[in-house]
mmCIF file with all atom_site columns, C-alpha atoms in Angstrom:
data_model
loop_
_atom_site.group_PDB
_atom_site.id
_atom_site.type_symbol
_atom_site.label_atom_id
_atom_site.label_alt_id
_atom_site.label_comp_id
_atom_site.label_asym_id
_atom_site.label_entity_id
_atom_site.label_seq_id
_atom_site.pdbx_PDB_ins_code
_atom_site.Cartn_x
_atom_site.Cartn_y
_atom_site.Cartn_z
_atom_site.occupancy
_atom_site.B_iso_or_equiv
_atom_site.pdbx_formal_charge
_atom_site.auth_seq_id
_atom_site.auth_comp_id
_atom_site.auth_asym_id
_atom_site.auth_atom_id
_atom_site.pdbx_PDB_model_num
ATOM 1   C CA . UNK C 1 1   ? 87.427  -62.705 -2.090  1.00 90.00 ? 1   UNK C CA 1
ATOM 2   C CA . UNK C 1 2   ? 85.850  -59.840 0.119   1.00 94.00 ? 2   UNK C CA 1
ATOM 3   C CA . UNK C 1 3   ? 86.908  -58.909 3.531   1.00 95.00 ? 3   UNK C CA 1
ATOM 4   C CA . UNK C 1 4   ? 84.090  -61.054 5.337   1.00 96.00 ? 4   UNK C CA 1
ATOM 5   C CA . UNK C 1 5   ? 84.917  -63.830 3.422   1.00 95.00 ? 5   UNK C CA 1
ATOM 6   C CA . UNK C 1 6   ? 88.744  -63.451 4.348   1.00 96.00 ? 6   UNK C CA 1
ATOM 7   C CA . UNK C 1 7   ? 87.881  -63.192 8.014   1.00 96.00 ? 7   UNK C CA 1
ATOM 8   C CA . UNK C 1 8   ? 85.453  -66.049 7.852   1.00 96.00 ? 8   UNK C CA 1
ATOM 9   C CA . UNK C 1 9   ? 88.584  -68.145 6.256   1.00 96.00 ? 9   UNK C CA 1
ATOM 10  C CA . UNK C 1 10  ? 90.739  -66.530 9.064   1.00 96.00 ? 10  UNK C CA 1
ATOM 11  C CA . UNK C 1 11  ? 88.355  -67.900 11.834  1.00 97.00 ? 11  UNK C CA 1
ATOM 12  C CA . UNK C 1 12  ? 88.133  -71.003 10.013  1.00 96.00 ? 12  UNK C CA 1
ATOM 13  C CA . UNK C 1 13  ? 92.056  -71.463 10.180  1.00 96.00 ? 13  UNK C CA 1
ATOM 14  C CA . UNK C 1 14  ? 92.227  -70.365 13.542  1.00 96.00 ? 14  UNK C CA 1
ATOM 15  C CA . UNK C 1 15  ? 89.610  -73.053 14.743  1.00 96.00 ? 15  UNK C CA 1
ATOM 16  C CA . UNK C 1 16  ? 91.341  -75.875 12.762  1.00 95.00 ? 16  UNK C CA 1
ATOM 17  C CA . UNK C 1 17  ? 95.016  -75.332 13.087  1.00 94.00 ? 17  UNK C CA 1
ATOM 18  C CA . UNK C 1 18  ? 95.234  -73.456 16.424  1.00 95.00 ? 18  UNK C CA 1
ATOM 19  C CA . UNK C 1 19  ? 92.196  -74.463 18.174  1.00 96.00 ? 19  UNK C CA 1
ATOM 20  C CA . UNK C 1 20  ? 91.508  -71.083 19.039  1.00 95.00 ? 20  UNK C CA 1
ATOM 21  C CA . UNK C 1 21  ? 88.978  -68.233 18.252  1.00 95.00 ? 21  UNK C CA 1
ATOM 22  C CA . UNK C 1 22  ? 90.089  -65.499 15.943  1.00 95.00 ? 22  UNK C CA 1
ATOM 23  C CA . UNK C 1 23  ? 88.088  -62.351 17.521  1.00 94.00 ? 23  UNK C CA 1
ATOM 24  C CA . UNK C 1 24  ? 89.050  -59.563 15.398  1.00 96.00 ? 24  UNK C CA 1
ATOM 25  C CA . UNK C 1 25  ? 89.010  -58.562 11.800  1.00 96.00 ? 25  UNK C CA 1
ATOM 26  C CA . UNK C 1 26  ? 91.024  -59.657 8.775   1.00 96.00 ? 26  UNK C CA 1
ATOM 27  C CA . UNK C 1 27  ? 90.804  -57.451 5.341   1.00 96.00 ? 27  UNK C CA 1
ATOM 28  C CA . UNK C 1 28  ? 92.803  -56.753 2.374   1.00 96.00 ? 28  UNK C CA 1
ATOM 29  C CA . UNK C 1 29  ? 95.161  -53.665 2.498   1.00 95.00 ? 29  UNK C CA 1
ATOM 30  C CA . UNK C 1 30  ? 96.056  -52.029 -1.138  1.00 92.00 ? 30  UNK C CA 1
ATOM 31  C CA . UNK C 1 31  ? 98.561  -50.018 0.665   1.00 93.00 ? 31  UNK C CA 1
ATOM 32  C CA . UNK C 1 32  ? 100.855 -53.011 1.432   1.00 89.00 ? 32  UNK C CA 1
ATOM 33  C CA . UNK C 1 33  ? 103.575 -53.154 -1.224  1.00 83.00 ? 33  UNK C CA 1
ATOM 34  C CA . UNK C 1 34  ? 106.489 -55.460 -0.122  1.00 82.00 ? 34  UNK C CA 1
ATOM 35  C CA . UNK C 1 35  ? 104.737 -57.902 2.154   1.00 88.00 ? 35  UNK C CA 1
ATOM 36  C CA . UNK C 1 36  ? 102.411 -60.418 2.162   1.00 91.00 ? 36  UNK C CA 1
ATOM 37  C CA . UNK C 1 37  ? 100.423 -59.635 5.037   1.00 94.00 ? 37  UNK C CA 1
ATOM 38  C CA . UNK C 1 38  ? 100.757 -58.020 8.490   1.00 95.00 ? 38  UNK C CA 1
ATOM 39  C CA . UNK C 1 39  ? 99.350  -58.504 12.029  1.00 96.00 ? 39  UNK C CA 1
ATOM 40  C CA . UNK C 1 40  ? 98.379  -54.791 13.438  1.00 95.00 ? 40  UNK C CA 1
ATOM 41  C CA . UNK C 1 41  ? 99.679  -55.013 17.506  1.00 94.00 ? 41  UNK C CA 1
ATOM 42  C CA . UNK C 1 42  ? 97.290  -51.939 18.098  1.00 94.00 ? 42  UNK C CA 1
ATOM 43  C CA . UNK C 1 43  ? 93.973  -53.204 16.797  1.00 94.00 ? 43  UNK C CA 1
ATOM 44  C CA . UNK C 1 44  ? 94.506  -56.864 16.506  1.00 94.00 ? 44  UNK C CA 1
ATOM 45  C CA . UNK C 1 45  ? 93.296  -56.989 13.179  1.00 96.00 ? 45  UNK C CA 1
ATOM 46  C CA . UNK C 1 46  ? 95.109  -58.987 10.223  1.00 97.00 ? 46  UNK C CA 1
ATOM 47  C CA . UNK C 1 47  ? 95.766  -57.421 6.687   1.00 96.00 ? 47  UNK C CA 1
ATOM 48  C CA . UNK C 1 48  ? 96.612  -59.180 3.442   1.00 96.00 ? 48  UNK C CA 1
ATOM 49  C CA . UNK C 1 49  ? 98.162  -58.011 0.451   1.00 94.00 ? 49  UNK C CA 1
ATOM 50  C CA . UNK C 1 50  ? 95.508  -58.531 -2.349  1.00 93.00 ? 50  UNK C CA 1
ATOM 51  C CA . UNK C 1 51  ? 98.031  -58.950 -4.579  1.00 90.00 ? 51  UNK C CA 1
ATOM 52  C CA . UNK C 1 52  ? 99.046  -62.316 -3.141  1.00 90.00 ? 52  UNK C CA 1
ATOM 53  C CA . UNK C 1 53  ? 95.571  -63.529 -4.179  1.00 89.00 ? 53  UNK C CA 1
ATOM 54  C CA . UNK C 1 54  ? 95.296  -61.968 -7.515  1.00 88.00 ? 54  UNK C CA 1
ATOM 55  C CA . UNK C 1 55  ? 98.971  -63.354 -8.152  1.00 87.00 ? 55  UNK C CA 1
ATOM 56  C CA . UNK C 1 56  ? 98.981  -66.836 -6.357  1.00 89.00 ? 56  UNK C CA 1
ATOM 57  C CA . UNK C 1 57  ? 95.699  -67.650 -5.255  1.00 90.00 ? 57  UNK C CA 1
ATOM 58  C CA . UNK C 1 58  ? 93.738  -68.737 -2.320  1.00 92.00 ? 58  UNK C CA 1
ATOM 59  C CA . UNK C 1 59  ? 96.410  -71.144 -0.923  1.00 93.00 ? 59  UNK C CA 1
ATOM 60  C CA . UNK C 1 60  ? 98.953  -68.287 -0.779  1.00 92.00 ? 60  UNK C CA 1
ATOM 61  C CA . UNK C 1 61  ? 96.380  -66.300 1.277   1.00 94.00 ? 61  UNK C CA 1
ATOM 62  C CA . UNK C 1 62  ? 95.962  -69.357 3.226   1.00 95.00 ? 62  UNK C CA 1
ATOM 63  C CA . UNK C 1 63  ? 99.644  -69.472 4.179   1.00 94.00 ? 63  UNK C CA 1
ATOM 64  C CA . UNK C 1 64  ? 99.785  -65.547 4.922   1.00 95.00 ? 64  UNK C CA 1
ATOM 65  C CA . UNK C 1 65  ? 96.616  -66.093 7.422   1.00 96.00 ? 65  UNK C CA 1
ATOM 66  C CA . UNK C 1 66  ? 98.639  -68.652 9.212   1.00 96.00 ? 66  UNK C CA 1
ATOM 67  C CA . UNK C 1 67  ? 101.768 -66.865 9.619   1.00 95.00 ? 67  UNK C CA 1
ATOM 68  C CA . UNK C 1 68  ? 100.165 -64.115 10.837  1.00 96.00 ? 68  UNK C CA 1
ATOM 69  C CA . UNK C 1 69  ? 97.625  -65.978 13.321  1.00 96.00 ? 69  UNK C CA 1
ATOM 70  C CA . UNK C 1 70  ? 100.985 -67.304 14.788  1.00 96.00 ? 70  UNK C CA 1
ATOM 71  C CA . UNK C 1 71  ? 101.833 -63.439 15.676  1.00 96.00 ? 71  UNK C CA 1
ATOM 72  C CA . UNK C 1 72  ? 98.109  -63.102 16.717  1.00 96.00 ? 72  UNK C CA 1
ATOM 73  C CA . UNK C 1 73  ? 97.757  -65.852 19.284  1.00 96.00 ? 73  UNK C CA 1
ATOM 74  C CA . UNK C 1 74  ? 101.186 -65.722 20.825  1.00 96.00 ? 74  UNK C CA 1
ATOM 75  C CA . UNK C 1 75  ? 101.100 -61.808 20.969  1.00 96.00 ? 75  UNK C CA 1
ATOM 76  C CA . UNK C 1 76  ? 97.642  -62.152 23.021  1.00 94.00 ? 76  UNK C CA 1
ATOM 77  C CA . UNK C 1 77  ? 99.296  -65.299 25.106  1.00 94.00 ? 77  UNK C CA 1
ATOM 78  C CA . UNK C 1 78  ? 101.877 -62.838 25.851  1.00 95.00 ? 78  UNK C CA 1
ATOM 79  C CA . UNK C 1 79  ? 104.447 -65.129 24.409  1.00 94.00 ? 79  UNK C CA 1
ATOM 80  C CA . UNK C 1 80  ? 107.049 -64.719 21.714  1.00 94.00 ? 80  UNK C CA 1
ATOM 81  C CA . UNK C 1 81  ? 105.347 -63.401 19.038  1.00 94.00 ? 81  UNK C CA 1
ATOM 82  C CA . UNK C 1 82  ? 108.354 -61.891 16.771  1.00 95.00 ? 82  UNK C CA 1
ATOM 83  C CA . UNK C 1 83  ? 109.987 -63.847 13.868  1.00 94.00 ? 83  UNK C CA 1
ATOM 84  C CA . UNK C 1 84  ? 113.417 -64.524 15.979  1.00 94.00 ? 84  UNK C CA 1
ATOM 85  C CA . UNK C 1 85  ? 111.289 -65.753 19.013  1.00 94.00 ? 85  UNK C CA 1
ATOM 86  C CA . UNK C 1 86  ? 111.639 -69.678 19.347  1.00 94.00 ? 86  UNK C CA 1
ATOM 87  C CA . UNK C 1 87  ? 107.990 -69.700 20.335  1.00 95.00 ? 87  UNK C CA 1
ATOM 88  C CA . UNK C 1 88  ? 107.152 -67.887 16.913  1.00 95.00 ? 88  UNK C CA 1
ATOM 89  C CA . UNK C 1 89  ? 109.223 -70.434 15.153  1.00 95.00 ? 89  UNK C CA 1
ATOM 90  C CA . UNK C 1 90  ? 107.742 -73.776 16.710  1.00 95.00 ? 90  UNK C CA 1
ATOM 91  C CA . UNK C 1 91  ? 104.313 -72.759 16.228  1.00 95.00 ? 91  UNK C CA 1
ATOM 92  C CA . UNK C 1 92  ? 104.597 -71.912 12.770  1.00 95.00 ? 92  UNK C CA 1
ATOM 93  C CA . UNK C 1 93  ? 106.299 -75.587 12.403  1.00 95.00 ? 93  UNK C CA 1
ATOM 94  C CA . UNK C 1 94  ? 103.749 -77.093 14.207  1.00 95.00 ? 94  UNK C CA 1
ATOM 95  C CA . UNK C 1 95  ? 100.878 -75.083 11.938  1.00 94.00 ? 95  UNK C CA 1
ATOM 96  C CA . UNK C 1 96  ? 102.848 -76.116 8.424   1.00 93.00 ? 96  UNK C CA 1
ATOM 97  C CA . UNK C 1 97  ? 103.183 -72.205 7.872   1.00 90.00 ? 97  UNK C CA 1
ATOM 98  C CA . UNK C 1 98  ? 105.754 -70.702 5.958   1.00 90.00 ? 98  UNK C CA 1
ATOM 99  C CA . UNK C 1 99  ? 108.085 -67.966 6.913   1.00 90.00 ? 99  UNK C CA 1
ATOM 100 C CA . UNK C 1 100 ? 107.931 -65.884 3.725   1.00 88.00 ? 100 UNK C CA 1
ATOM 101 C CA . UNK C 1 101 ? 105.235 -65.438 1.071   1.00 86.00 ? 101 UNK C CA 1
ATOM 102 C CA . UNK C 1 102 ? 106.182 -65.768 -2.593  1.00 81.00 ? 102 UNK C CA 1
ATOM 103 C CA . UNK C 1 103 ? 107.549 -63.148 -3.884  1.00 73.00 ? 103 UNK C CA 1
ATOM 104 C CA . UNK C 1 104 ? 105.833 -59.864 -5.360  1.00 68.00 ? 104 UNK C CA 1
ATOM 105 C CA . UNK C 1 105 ? 108.927 -59.046 -7.628  1.00 60.00 ? 105 UNK C CA 1
ATOM 106 C CA . UNK C 1 106 ? 106.968 -56.922 -10.060 1.00 59.00 ? 106 UNK C CA 1
ATOM 107 C CA . UNK C 1 107 ? 106.345 -54.688 -7.534  1.00 55.00 ? 107 UNK C CA 1
ATOM 108 C CA . UNK C 1 108 ? 109.717 -54.888 -5.382  1.00 49.00 ? 108 UNK C CA 1
ATOM 109 C CA . UNK C 1 109 ? 112.016 -54.824 -8.568  1.00 51.00 ? 109 UNK C CA 1
ATOM 110 C CA . UNK C 1 110 ? 109.766 -52.070 -10.263 1.00 54.00 ? 110 UNK C CA 1
ATOM 111 C CA . UNK C 1 111 ? 112.408 -50.090 -12.710 1.00 54.00 ? 111 UNK C CA 1
ATOM 112 C CA . UNK C 1 112 ? 113.937 -47.028 -11.299 1.00 66.00 ? 112 UNK C CA 1
ATOM 113 C CA . UNK C 1 113 ? 113.707 -44.199 -13.419 1.00 70.00 ? 113 UNK C CA 1
ATOM 114 C CA . UNK C 1 114 ? 117.192 -43.573 -14.750 1.00 83.00 ? 114 UNK C CA 1
ATOM 115 C CA . UNK C 1 115 ? 118.333 -40.610 -16.497 1.00 89.00 ? 115 UNK C CA 1
ATOM 116 C CA . UNK C 1 116 ? 121.253 -40.689 -19.195 1.00 91.00 ? 116 UNK C CA 1
ATOM 117 C CA . UNK C 1 117 ? 123.613 -37.705 -19.650 1.00 93.00 ? 117 UNK C CA 1
ATOM 118 C CA . UNK C 1 118 ? 126.175 -37.199 -22.159 1.00 94.00 ? 118 UNK C CA 1
ATOM 119 C CA . UNK C 1 119 ? 129.302 -34.893 -22.442 1.00 93.00 ? 119 UNK C CA 1
ATOM 120 C CA . UNK C 1 120 ? 129.106 -32.637 -25.582 1.00 93.00 ? 120 UNK C CA 1
ATOM 121 C CA . UNK C 1 121 ? 132.808 -32.274 -25.692 1.00 94.00 ? 121 UNK C CA 1
ATOM 122 C CA . UNK C 1 122 ? 134.357 -36.033 -25.177 1.00 93.00 ? 122 UNK C CA 1
ATOM 123 C CA . UNK C 1 123 ? 131.266 -37.684 -25.475 1.00 92.00 ? 123 UNK C CA 1
ATOM 124 C CA . UNK C 1 124 ? 131.585 -39.973 -22.535 1.00 92.00 ? 124 UNK C CA 1
ATOM 125 C CA . UNK C 1 125 ? 128.226 -41.191 -21.123 1.00 91.00 ? 125 UNK C CA 1
ATOM 126 C CA . UNK C 1 126 ? 126.552 -42.174 -17.691 1.00 90.00 ? 126 UNK C CA 1
ATOM 127 C CA . UNK C 1 127 ? 123.243 -42.894 -15.922 1.00 89.00 ? 127 UNK C CA 1
ATOM 128 C CA . UNK C 1 128 ? 121.927 -41.315 -12.934 1.00 89.00 ? 128 UNK C CA 1
ATOM 129 C CA . UNK C 1 129 ? 118.877 -42.153 -10.689 1.00 84.00 ? 129 UNK C CA 1
ATOM 130 C CA . UNK C 1 130 ? 118.231 -38.605 -9.982  1.00 87.00 ? 130 UNK C CA 1
ATOM 131 C CA . UNK C 1 131 ? 117.879 -36.042 -12.768 1.00 90.00 ? 131 UNK C CA 1
ATOM 132 C CA . UNK C 1 132 ? 120.889 -33.554 -12.913 1.00 90.00 ? 132 UNK C CA 1
ATOM 133 C CA . UNK C 1 133 ? 120.613 -29.750 -13.816 1.00 92.00 ? 133 UNK C CA 1
ATOM 134 C CA . UNK C 1 134 ? 122.693 -29.726 -16.860 1.00 91.00 ? 134 UNK C CA 1
ATOM 135 C CA . UNK C 1 135 ? 123.246 -25.750 -16.193 1.00 91.00 ? 135 UNK C CA 1
ATOM 136 C CA . UNK C 1 136 ? 124.770 -26.619 -13.085 1.00 92.00 ? 136 UNK C CA 1
ATOM 137 C CA . UNK C 1 137 ? 127.092 -29.489 -13.634 1.00 92.00 ? 137 UNK C CA 1
ATOM 138 C CA . UNK C 1 138 ? 129.819 -30.207 -15.865 1.00 92.00 ? 138 UNK C CA 1
ATOM 139 C CA . UNK C 1 139 ? 131.401 -33.300 -17.040 1.00 91.00 ? 139 UNK C CA 1
ATOM 140 C CA . UNK C 1 140 ? 134.206 -34.571 -14.587 1.00 90.00 ? 140 UNK C CA 1
ATOM 141 C CA . UNK C 1 141 ? 136.717 -35.499 -16.954 1.00 90.00 ? 141 UNK C CA 1
ATOM 142 C CA . UNK C 1 142 ? 136.865 -32.747 -19.083 1.00 93.00 ? 142 UNK C CA 1
ATOM 143 C CA . UNK C 1 143 ? 134.742 -29.974 -17.629 1.00 92.00 ? 143 UNK C CA 1
ATOM 144 C CA . UNK C 1 144 ? 132.551 -29.984 -20.821 1.00 92.00 ? 144 UNK C CA 1
ATOM 145 C CA . UNK C 1 145 ? 128.618 -29.210 -20.810 1.00 92.00 ? 145 UNK C CA 1
ATOM 146 C CA . UNK C 1 146 ? 126.510 -32.233 -20.273 1.00 93.00 ? 146 UNK C CA 1
ATOM 147 C CA . UNK C 1 147 ? 123.415 -33.283 -22.446 1.00 92.00 ? 147 UNK C CA 1
ATOM 148 C CA . UNK C 1 148 ? 120.173 -35.033 -21.161 1.00 92.00 ? 148 UNK C CA 1
ATOM 149 C CA . UNK C 1 149 ? 119.770 -38.047 -23.667 1.00 89.00 ? 149 UNK C CA 1
#
């Protein structure tokens, strides 16, 4: 699906579910990592994570667009457009939208780099997320030298 097709889909959903026009652009944004989409307040545009389309298909994109259109129309009307606002929650229920998109777990739960060290003297082993300078640090238990595994 191209950005033009996404904009056309967004206009169609807006007319059908909200009975209002969508006058801005909708596009895919590769830089979105942990969210399915976003409504940009300053420009009025809607951005959708392309991984949602690739992983879950067209229906997931439709659900994301409904959610973002709730933000869009309420913001333009000067009403409560934030997640905690009652007007937002009511409109989302009325158009049968979802509060959250399906999980993008493979991106959210990416394996962090883990470093494993062992003491040369007492052979205690431990893991760290950050890399240690083994010339600078010593074992906390016996003050022995460390070795990176």
